[in-house]
Coordinates of C-alpha atoms in Angstrom, one line a residue:
M104 CA 100.1 82.2 172.6
I105 CA 102.2 83.2 169.8
A106 CA 101.0 85.6 167.1
Q107 CA 100.8 84.1 163.7
I108 CA 102.2 86.6 161.2
D109 CA 101.8 86.2 157.6
P110 CA 104.9 86.2 155.3
F111 CA 106.0 89.1 153.1
H112 CA 105.7 87.4 149.6
A113 CA 107.6 90.3 148.1
I114 CA 110.6 89.1 150.1
A115 CA 110.5 85.5 148.3
I116 CA 110.2 87.1 145.0
S117 CA 113.4 89.4 145.5
R118 CA 115.3 86.4 147.0
E119 CA 114.4 84.1 143.9
A120 CA 115.5 87.3 141.7
H121 CA 118.8 87.6 143.4
Q122 CA 119.5 84.0 142.8
L123 CA 118.8 84.3 139.3
E124 CA 121.1 87.5 139.1
A125 CA 123.8 85.2 140.7
Q126 CA 123.4 82.8 138.0
G127 CA 123.9 85.5 135.4
R128 CA 120.4 86.5 134.4
S129 CA 119.4 90.2 133.8
I130 CA 117.2 91.1 136.5
L131 CA 115.1 94.3 136.7
H132 CA 114.0 94.9 140.6
M133 CA 110.7 96.5 140.6
E134 CA 109.6 94.2 143.6
F135 CA 110.5 96.9 146.4
G136 CA 109.6 100.3 147.2
Q137 CA 113.0 101.4 147.7
P138 CA 114.9 104.2 145.6
S139 CA 117.7 102.8 143.5
T140 CA 119.8 105.9 144.2
G141 CA 121.9 106.7 147.2
A142 CA 121.8 109.1 149.7
P143 CA 122.6 112.7 148.7
A144 CA 126.3 113.3 148.1
N145 CA 126.5 115.9 150.6
A146 CA 125.1 113.5 153.4
I147 CA 127.6 110.7 152.1
A148 CA 130.6 113.0 152.6
V149 CA 129.5 113.8 155.9
A150 CA 129.1 110.0 156.7
H151 CA 132.9 109.6 155.5
S152 CA 133.9 112.5 157.9
V153 CA 132.1 110.9 160.9
L154 CA 133.6 107.5 160.3
D155 CA 137.2 109.1 160.6
T156 CA 136.3 111.5 163.6
D157 CA 133.5 110.1 165.8
P158 CA 133.7 107.4 168.0
M159 CA 129.9 107.3 167.9
G160 CA 127.6 105.7 170.6
Y161 CA 124.1 106.0 172.0
W162 CA 123.2 109.5 171.0
E163 CA 120.1 111.4 169.7
S164 CA 120.8 114.6 167.7
Q165 CA 119.0 117.7 168.8
P166 CA 119.8 119.6 165.5
L167 CA 118.2 116.8 163.5
K168 CA 115.1 116.9 165.7
E169 CA 114.9 120.6 165.4
R170 CA 115.3 120.4 161.3
I171 CA 112.4 117.9 161.4
A172 CA 110.3 120.1 163.4
A173 CA 111.3 122.9 161.1
L174 CA 109.9 120.8 157.9
Y175 CA 106.4 120.9 159.5
A176 CA 106.6 124.6 160.0
Q177 CA 107.8 125.1 156.5
R178 CA 105.9 122.5 154.5
H179 CA 102.5 122.0 156.5
G180 CA 102.2 125.4 158.8
V181 CA 102.0 123.4 161.7
A182 CA 104.0 124.3 164.9
V183 CA 106.0 121.0 166.3
D184 CA 108.2 121.3 169.3
A185 CA 111.5 119.5 168.7
E186 CA 111.1 117.5 171.7
Q187 CA 107.8 116.1 170.3
V188 CA 110.2 114.3 167.6
L189 CA 111.5 111.0 168.2
L190 CA 114.3 109.6 166.3
T191 CA 113.9 105.8 165.2
C192 CA 115.9 103.1 163.2
G193 CA 113.5 103.6 160.4
A194 CA 109.7 103.8 159.9
S195 CA 109.1 100.2 160.7
P196 CA 110.3 100.7 164.4
G197 CA 108.4 104.0 164.5
L198 CA 105.0 102.2 164.0
V199 CA 106.0 99.8 166.9
L200 CA 106.7 103.0 168.9
A201 CA 103.3 104.5 168.0
L202 CA 101.1 101.4 168.4
T203 CA 102.5 100.5 171.8
S204 CA 102.2 104.0 172.9
L205 CA 98.8 104.5 172.1
F206 CA 97.0 101.0 172.3
A207 CA 96.8 98.1 174.8
P208 CA 96.8 94.7 173.7
G209 CA 93.4 93.6 172.5
A210 CA 92.4 97.0 171.1
R211 CA 91.0 97.2 167.6
V212 CA 92.6 99.4 165.1
A213 CA 91.4 99.8 161.6
T214 CA 93.5 100.1 158.3
A215 CA 92.5 100.2 154.6
R216 CA 92.6 97.2 152.4
P217 CA 94.8 97.3 150.3
G218 CA 97.3 98.5 152.7
Y219 CA 101.0 98.1 153.5
V220 CA 101.7 94.4 154.5
A221 CA 103.4 95.4 157.9
Y222 CA 100.4 97.4 159.3
R223 CA 98.2 94.1 159.5
N224 CA 101.4 92.0 160.8
T225 CA 102.7 94.4 163.1
L226 CA 99.3 94.9 164.7
K227 CA 99.0 91.1 165.2
A228 CA 102.5 90.8 166.5
L229 CA 101.6 93.2 169.2
Y230 CA 98.3 91.4 169.8
L231 CA 96.2 94.2 168.4
E232 CA 93.1 93.4 166.1
P233 CA 93.4 94.5 162.8
V234 CA 89.9 95.8 161.3
E235 CA 90.6 96.1 157.6
V236 CA 88.0 98.3 155.6
A237 CA 87.8 97.1 152.0
C238 CA 88.8 100.1 149.7
G239 CA 88.2 99.5 145.9
P240 CA 87.9 101.7 142.6
A241 CA 85.1 103.5 144.1
E242 CA 86.9 104.9 147.1
R243 CA 90.3 105.2 145.0
Y244 CA 91.5 102.5 147.2
Q245 CA 91.7 104.7 150.0
I246 CA 89.5 104.8 153.3
G247 CA 87.4 107.8 154.0
A248 CA 85.2 109.1 156.8
E249 CA 82.1 107.6 155.7
A250 CA 83.6 104.1 155.8
I251 CA 85.2 104.9 159.2
A252 CA 81.8 106.0 160.5
R253 CA 80.2 102.6 159.4
I254 CA 82.8 100.6 161.5
D255 CA 80.5 99.0 164.4
P256 CA 82.0 98.7 167.0
A257 CA 84.1 101.9 166.8
P258 CA 87.8 100.7 166.8
V259 CA 89.9 102.6 169.2
G260 CA 92.4 103.5 166.5
L261 CA 93.3 104.2 162.4
I262 CA 96.4 103.7 160.7
L263 CA 96.2 106.0 157.6
A264 CA 98.8 106.6 154.8
S265 CA 98.6 109.2 152.2
P266 CA 100.3 108.6 149.8
A267 CA 99.5 104.9 150.1
N268 CA 101.4 101.8 149.5
P269 CA 100.5 99.8 147.4
T270 CA 98.4 102.1 145.4
G271 CA 100.2 105.8 145.5
T272 CA 96.7 107.4 146.1
I273 CA 96.4 110.6 147.9
I274 CA 93.5 111.7 150.4
P275 CA 92.6 115.2 149.7
P276 CA 92.5 117.7 152.4
G277 CA 88.8 118.0 152.6
E278 CA 88.6 114.1 153.2
L279 CA 91.5 114.4 155.6
R280 CA 89.5 117.0 157.7
A281 CA 86.4 114.8 157.4
I282 CA 88.2 111.8 158.7
A283 CA 90.0 113.6 161.6
D284 CA 86.4 115.0 162.5
I285 CA 84.7 111.7 162.5
C286 CA 87.7 109.8 164.6
A287 CA 87.2 112.7 167.1
E288 CA 83.6 112.0 167.5
R289 CA 84.2 108.3 167.7
G290 CA 87.3 108.7 170.2
M291 CA 89.7 107.1 167.7
A292 CA 93.5 107.9 167.9
I293 CA 95.0 108.3 164.3
V294 CA 98.5 107.0 163.2
S295 CA 99.5 108.7 160.1
D296 CA 102.2 107.2 157.9
E297 CA 103.5 109.9 156.0
I298 CA 106.7 108.0 154.8
Y299 CA 106.0 108.9 151.1
H300 CA 105.7 112.9 151.6
G301 CA 107.5 114.6 149.0
L302 CA 106.8 112.2 146.3
S303 CA 103.6 113.7 144.4
F304 CA 103.0 114.2 141.1
G305 CA 100.1 116.6 141.3
E306 CA 99.0 118.5 144.6
A307 CA 101.3 117.9 147.8
A308 CA 100.1 115.5 150.3
H309 CA 98.8 117.2 153.4
S310 CA 100.1 116.3 156.9
M311 CA 97.3 114.9 159.4
L312 CA 98.8 117.3 161.8
E313 CA 97.1 119.9 159.8
F314 CA 93.8 118.6 160.9
D315 CA 94.4 116.7 164.1
P316 CA 97.3 118.0 166.2
G317 CA 97.0 114.7 168.5
A318 CA 97.8 112.5 165.6
V319 CA 101.0 110.5 165.7
I320 CA 102.9 110.8 162.8
V321 CA 105.3 108.1 161.4
N322 CA 108.0 109.3 158.7
S323 CA 111.6 108.1 157.5
F324 CA 114.4 109.0 155.5
S325 CA 113.9 105.8 153.4
K326 CA 111.8 107.2 150.6
Y327 CA 112.2 110.8 149.7
F328 CA 115.6 111.4 151.2
S329 CA 116.8 108.1 149.4
M330 CA 118.3 106.4 152.4
A331 CA 116.6 103.1 153.0
G332 CA 119.8 101.4 154.2
W333 CA 120.5 103.9 156.5
R334 CA 117.7 103.0 159.1
L335 CA 116.6 106.4 159.9
G336 CA 113.2 107.7 160.7
W337 CA 111.0 109.7 163.1
V338 CA 107.6 109.8 165.1
V339 CA 105.9 113.0 165.8
V340 CA 103.9 112.4 169.0
P341 CA 101.3 115.1 171.0
P342 CA 103.1 116.4 174.1
H343 CA 101.0 114.2 176.4
L344 CA 102.6 111.1 174.9
V345 CA 106.2 112.0 174.8
D346 CA 107.1 110.6 177.9
A347 CA 105.6 107.3 177.4
A348 CA 107.1 107.3 173.6
R349 CA 110.5 108.2 174.7
A350 CA 110.5 105.3 177.5
R351 CA 109.4 102.7 174.9
M352 CA 111.9 104.0 172.5
G353 CA 114.9 104.0 174.9
N354 CA 114.0 100.3 176.1
L355 CA 113.2 98.7 172.9
F356 CA 115.5 100.5 170.5
L357 CA 118.1 102.6 172.0
T358 CA 118.8 105.3 169.5
P359 CA 119.2 105.3 165.8
P360 CA 122.9 104.7 164.4
V361 CA 124.8 107.9 164.9
L362 CA 126.3 107.9 161.3
A363 CA 122.8 107.9 160.0
Q364 CA 121.8 110.9 162.0
R365 CA 124.7 113.1 161.0
A366 CA 123.9 111.9 157.4
G367 CA 120.3 112.7 157.8
L368 CA 121.0 116.3 158.9
A369 CA 123.1 116.9 156.0
A370 CA 120.6 115.5 153.7
F371 CA 118.4 118.5 154.4
D372 CA 120.9 120.5 152.3
G373 CA 120.5 118.0 149.3
I374 CA 117.1 118.9 148.4
A375 CA 118.2 119.8 144.8
E376 CA 119.4 116.4 144.1
L377 CA 116.4 114.8 145.8
E378 CA 114.0 116.7 143.8
E379 CA 115.9 115.4 140.7
H380 CA 115.0 111.9 141.9
V381 CA 111.4 112.9 141.9
G382 CA 111.5 114.2 138.2
T383 CA 112.9 110.7 137.5
Y384 CA 110.0 108.9 139.3
R385 CA 107.7 111.3 137.4
R386 CA 109.2 110.3 134.2
N387 CA 108.9 106.6 135.1
R388 CA 105.2 106.9 136.1
A389 CA 104.6 108.5 132.7
L390 CA 106.4 105.6 130.7
L391 CA 104.4 102.9 132.6
L392 CA 101.1 104.7 132.2
D393 CA 101.8 105.0 128.5
A394 CA 102.7 101.3 128.3
L395 CA 99.9 99.8 130.4
P396 CA 97.2 99.8 127.6
A397 CA 99.6 97.7 125.3
M398 CA 99.9 95.3 128.3
G399 CA 96.2 95.0 128.6
L400 CA 96.3 96.4 132.1
A401 CA 93.4 99.1 132.0
R402 CA 92.2 98.8 135.7
I403 CA 94.8 100.7 138.0
A404 CA 94.8 102.9 141.2
P405 CA 95.5 106.4 140.4
P406 CA 99.2 107.0 141.2
D407 CA 99.0 110.4 142.8
G408 CA 102.2 109.8 144.6
A409 CA 104.7 107.4 146.0
F410 CA 106.4 105.3 143.1
Y411 CA 104.1 102.4 142.7
I412 CA 101.2 101.2 140.3
Y413 CA 98.5 98.9 141.7
A414 CA 97.0 96.7 138.6
D415 CA 94.2 94.5 138.4
I416 CA 95.3 91.4 136.6
S417 CA 92.3 89.2 137.2
H418 CA 91.5 88.8 133.5
L419 CA 95.0 86.9 133.5
T420 CA 95.0 85.1 136.8
N421 CA 93.8 84.3 140.0
D422 CA 96.9 83.9 141.5
S423 CA 99.1 86.9 141.9
L424 CA 101.9 85.1 143.6
G425 CA 102.2 82.3 141.1
F426 CA 101.9 85.2 138.2
C427 CA 104.8 87.4 139.7
Q428 CA 106.9 84.3 139.9
L429 CA 106.4 83.5 136.2
L430 CA 106.9 87.0 135.2
L431 CA 110.3 87.1 137.0
R432 CA 111.3 83.7 135.6
E433 CA 110.4 84.4 132.0
T434 CA 111.2 88.1 131.8
G435 CA 113.6 89.0 134.6
V436 CA 111.3 91.6 135.9
A437 CA 110.7 91.1 139.6
T438 CA 107.4 92.5 141.1
A439 CA 105.2 92.1 144.0
P440 CA 102.1 90.2 144.3
G441 CA 99.0 91.8 145.7
I442 CA 98.3 89.3 148.4
D443 CA 100.9 91.1 150.5
F444 CA 98.7 94.2 150.4
D445 CA 95.1 92.6 150.6
P446 CA 94.8 89.1 151.7
V447 CA 91.1 88.9 150.3
D448 CA 91.3 90.4 147.0
G449 CA 95.1 90.8 146.3
H450 CA 95.2 87.5 144.5
R451 CA 94.1 89.5 141.5
F452 CA 96.5 92.5 141.8
I453 CA 100.0 93.0 140.9
R454 CA 102.3 96.0 142.1
F455 CA 105.0 97.8 140.2
S456 CA 107.8 99.8 141.9
F457 CA 109.1 102.5 139.5
A458 CA 111.7 103.9 142.0
V459 CA 114.4 103.0 139.3
S460 CA 116.3 104.7 136.6
S461 CA 114.3 105.4 133.6
D462 CA 116.5 103.2 131.4
R463 CA 115.5 100.3 133.7
V464 CA 111.8 101.1 133.4
E465 CA 112.1 101.2 129.5
D466 CA 113.9 97.7 129.6
A467 CA 111.1 96.3 132.0
I468 CA 108.3 97.8 129.4
A469 CA 110.1 96.1 126.4
R470 CA 110.4 92.9 128.3
M471 CA 106.7 93.0 129.6
V472 CA 104.5 94.3 126.9
P473 CA 104.9 91.1 124.3
W474 CA 105.0 88.9 127.6
F475 CA 101.5 90.4 128.7
Q476 CA 100.0 90.1 125.4
R477 CA 100.9 86.7 125.0
Q478 CA 99.4 85.9 128.3
G479 CA 96.2 87.8 127.3
S480 CA 95.8 86.0 124.0
G481 CA 96.2 82.7 125.9
Q482 CA 99.8 81.9 124.2
R483 CA 102.4 81.0 126.5
P484 CA 105.8 82.7 125.9
P485 CA 108.4 80.3 125.3
E486 CA 110.7 79.3 128.5
G487 CA 113.3 81.9 129.2
A488 CA 111.9 84.6 126.8

């Protein structure tokens, strides 16, 4: 039996966007959660030197592991041994590593709905059963301890994300503690996706390690460090899982690219540059929040962090994929349909990524405001507007 994996529709949107771009259309890419900026300048300089001097090979950087472990002490007050840190080829293999180290095929694992498309599909690909918990405006689109307590029978695990994709919502520390407590009570292991840590617009996000030292943490250099194309991430596992996780990493993925590891270590010294990117995201968030009323988008998830706005468009359509395709073709703005993140209710949602330059966000708003207004009035915009 082969697992049935749903397509990632934003990829299809992006493919069409690039085709239109190749035809000479002006396209604004807001479909993917990837920074439009590059790695910090010092990381790029180190990479140039490595290319000239290092033959590279299969290698795991102990200094990088130690620097990542130190991050948890500095940012969260949590003691992590460097040997608990496994370097991965991004967060996606990290998720596979976490799930295969914790769960046997057939195990039931809870996730929030809406949630990142790969949670559901990776679980299915590994013959695990996703248990999706509907989370709406009343829950700030986030799973909470009460909802976890109501799942019957109790699943063996939980995938958590704060800040979350597609909503950008952050779980406050009191609720994280309550989640840790109910999961311990029900015998549930926690996988915490913390890939958007560092990207907060109010209170900083807390690590689940502050409340559950046995949680498995997945993180990456793709978002805050602006290194999506370098394919470098990490997983933090409790001591009793180190050997099992390391065996899986070695057999499934070997090691991350040496070039990326060298650059990733240098990126820790480029924090000032990275904080400038966060400032850009903060401005972009404000620009979009100011523009949404004119677009008729009043019902959104609170974007506490990450770089997304998840908006309810049910007053305009019941087909978010078709709506995103139309928006792209008629305005040149590429976005992500909600059905990627929620197969039940996502047909009435759309996700904007504002991980681009502020001038591109301003351009996107100038194109979208009149287009959305015409949609809301029932007047179709002219083809190619």
